[in-house]
Amino acid sequence: VVALSLFAYLGALAVTQTVYGSQFMDTRWVTLGVLVIACGFYWFSANPSPVDPSDGKNNLLILIYGAMTFLTVVAAENPLFSGMKWISHTLMILVFLVFLRQSLKANQVHPVVLFLKGTIVTLLFVSWIKPASLVSSLDVQLYRGAFGSPNAMGQVAAMGALLLIHGALTGKVRWLRYLEASVASLALWLTWSSGARSAIIAFLTGIVLMNYF
């Protein structure tokens, strides 16, 4: 149930990021709610043992982070809009850094990564063959593909590039490694074309962390 609700949320998140699926935005909230309930129920009922002794401290740090970022809601010009963003952001952190970390088994991680790779590659392919209009900023044409903004395009492409580079470096099938390396090159080009500086920073940070771990 946890894995299926995760797939549903990731799928809804991917679709609603595009200009073609923006009308289904409510499904993202529904699937996120289902994911939180499923993960939370499993986590509290199974009462899993900590992955390492520092888990208690890490969970406390997450609570402190949530409390500190809530100040952006209190001081916001539009508390309703900022509150909704804070809720979705906080629930995602809770699910991915607390619940899933102690709920997913090792043999479930590989299918999740494959699903994530397939979803991102599909989004990049759609962005390549059927892109939305370009966005101009300071006389520079920014590529947004099938997404509502160049920033979203860059972030998804950067994440896809990281996953595909990792697959190209660690895969055992030669032709599949070459294929992942080729698609990773396309993802990097899309990241650069989007002009999203945050995406470039995220990609470089990911490369450093991948090398470190």
mmCIF file of C-alpha atoms in Angstrom, residues 7-87:
data_model
loop_
_atom_site.group_PDB
_atom_site.id
_atom_site.type_symbol
_atom_site.label_atom_id
_atom_site.label_comp_id
_atom_site.label_asym_id
_atom_site.label_seq_id
_atom_site.Cartn_x
_atom_site.Cartn_y
_atom_site.Cartn_z
ATOM 1 C CA PHE A 7 3.637 5.722 -7.193
ATOM 2 C CA ALA A 8 0.254 7.472 -7.319
ATOM 3 C CA TYR A 9 1.650 10.639 -5.755
ATOM 4 C CA LEU A 10 4.743 10.755 -7.969
ATOM 5 C CA GLY A 11 2.576 10.216 -11.048
ATOM 6 C CA ALA A 12 0.136 12.969 -10.057
ATOM 7 C CA LEU A 13 3.033 15.285 -9.237
ATOM 8 C CA ALA A 14 4.584 14.679 -12.652
ATOM 9 C CA VAL A 15 1.351 15.223 -14.593
ATOM 10 C CA THR A 16 0.346 18.401 -12.763
ATOM 11 C CA GLN A 17 3.747 20.001 -13.340
ATOM 12 C CA THR A 18 3.016 20.163 -17.073
ATOM 13 C CA VAL A 19 0.880 22.704 -18.916
ATOM 14 C CA TYR A 20 -1.214 19.802 -20.222
ATOM 15 C CA GLY A 21 -2.186 18.469 -16.784
ATOM 16 C CA SER A 22 -2.565 21.616 -14.708
ATOM 17 C CA GLN A 23 -6.345 21.119 -14.518
ATOM 18 C CA PHE A 24 -5.750 17.981 -12.411
ATOM 19 C CA MET A 25 -3.974 19.923 -9.659
ATOM 20 C CA ASP A 26 -6.403 18.691 -6.990
ATOM 21 C CA THR A 27 -5.264 15.101 -7.532
ATOM 22 C CA ARG A 28 -1.849 16.049 -6.210
ATOM 23 C CA TRP A 29 -3.341 17.016 -2.851
ATOM 24 C CA VAL A 30 -5.501 13.877 -2.749
ATOM 25 C CA THR A 31 -2.614 11.515 -3.514
ATOM 26 C CA LEU A 32 -0.329 13.339 -1.065
ATOM 27 C CA GLY A 33 -2.966 12.920 1.639
ATOM 28 C CA VAL A 34 -3.326 9.212 0.854
ATOM 29 C CA LEU A 35 0.467 8.807 0.920
ATOM 30 C CA VAL A 36 0.768 10.549 4.311
ATOM 31 C CA ILE A 37 -2.035 8.434 5.806
ATOM 32 C CA ALA A 38 -0.646 5.151 4.419
ATOM 33 C CA CYS A 39 2.930 5.875 5.484
ATOM 34 C CA GLY A 40 1.925 7.291 8.838
ATOM 35 C CA PHE A 41 -0.352 4.345 9.654
ATOM 36 C CA TYR A 42 2.359 1.841 8.778
ATOM 37 C CA TRP A 43 5.039 3.774 10.643
ATOM 38 C CA PHE A 44 3.024 4.159 13.851
ATOM 39 C CA SER A 45 1.545 0.643 13.816
ATOM 40 C CA ALA A 46 4.744 -1.210 12.926
ATOM 41 C CA ASN A 47 6.835 1.000 15.242
ATOM 42 C CA PRO A 48 9.990 0.207 13.267
ATOM 43 C CA SER A 49 13.351 0.246 15.000
ATOM 44 C CA PRO A 50 15.540 3.243 14.138
ATOM 45 C CA VAL A 51 17.830 2.838 11.139
ATOM 46 C CA ASP A 52 20.639 4.295 13.218
ATOM 47 C CA PRO A 53 20.910 5.809 16.712
ATOM 48 C CA SER A 54 20.877 9.362 15.344
ATOM 49 C CA ASP A 55 17.313 9.017 13.954
ATOM 50 C CA GLY A 56 15.770 10.580 17.041
ATOM 51 C CA LYS A 57 18.010 13.635 16.687
ATOM 52 C CA ASN A 58 17.301 13.866 12.960
ATOM 53 C CA ASN A 59 13.540 13.792 13.546
ATOM 54 C CA LEU A 60 13.910 16.573 16.107
ATOM 55 C CA LEU A 61 15.839 18.650 13.570
ATOM 56 C CA ILE A 62 13.026 18.136 11.047
ATOM 57 C CA LEU A 63 10.492 19.376 13.606
ATOM 58 C CA ILE A 64 12.638 22.446 14.303
ATOM 59 C CA TYR A 65 12.948 23.082 10.560
ATOM 60 C CA GLY A 66 9.185 22.878 10.150
ATOM 61 C CA ALA A 67 8.620 25.288 13.035
ATOM 62 C CA MET A 68 11.163 27.792 11.712
ATOM 63 C CA THR A 69 9.835 27.735 8.145
ATOM 64 C CA PHE A 70 6.324 28.276 9.501
ATOM 65 C CA LEU A 71 7.472 31.818 10.254
ATOM 66 C CA THR A 72 7.307 32.459 6.484
ATOM 67 C CA VAL A 73 3.573 31.769 6.707
ATOM 68 C CA VAL A 74 3.051 34.076 9.675
ATOM 69 C CA ALA A 75 4.868 36.951 7.970
ATOM 70 C CA ALA A 76 3.493 36.301 4.459
ATOM 71 C CA GLU A 77 1.454 38.801 2.466
ATOM 72 C CA ASN A 78 -0.901 35.956 1.520
ATOM 73 C CA PRO A 79 -1.006 33.534 4.497
ATOM 74 C CA LEU A 80 -3.432 31.145 2.748
ATOM 75 C CA PHE A 81 -1.199 30.637 -0.294
ATOM 76 C CA SER A 82 1.981 30.427 1.796
ATOM 77 C CA GLY A 83 0.264 28.100 4.258
ATOM 78 C CA MET A 84 -0.719 25.661 1.518
ATOM 79 C CA LYS A 85 2.831 25.655 0.180
ATOM 80 C CA TRP A 86 4.192 25.125 3.700
ATOM 81 C CA ILE A 87 1.813 22.233 4.362
#
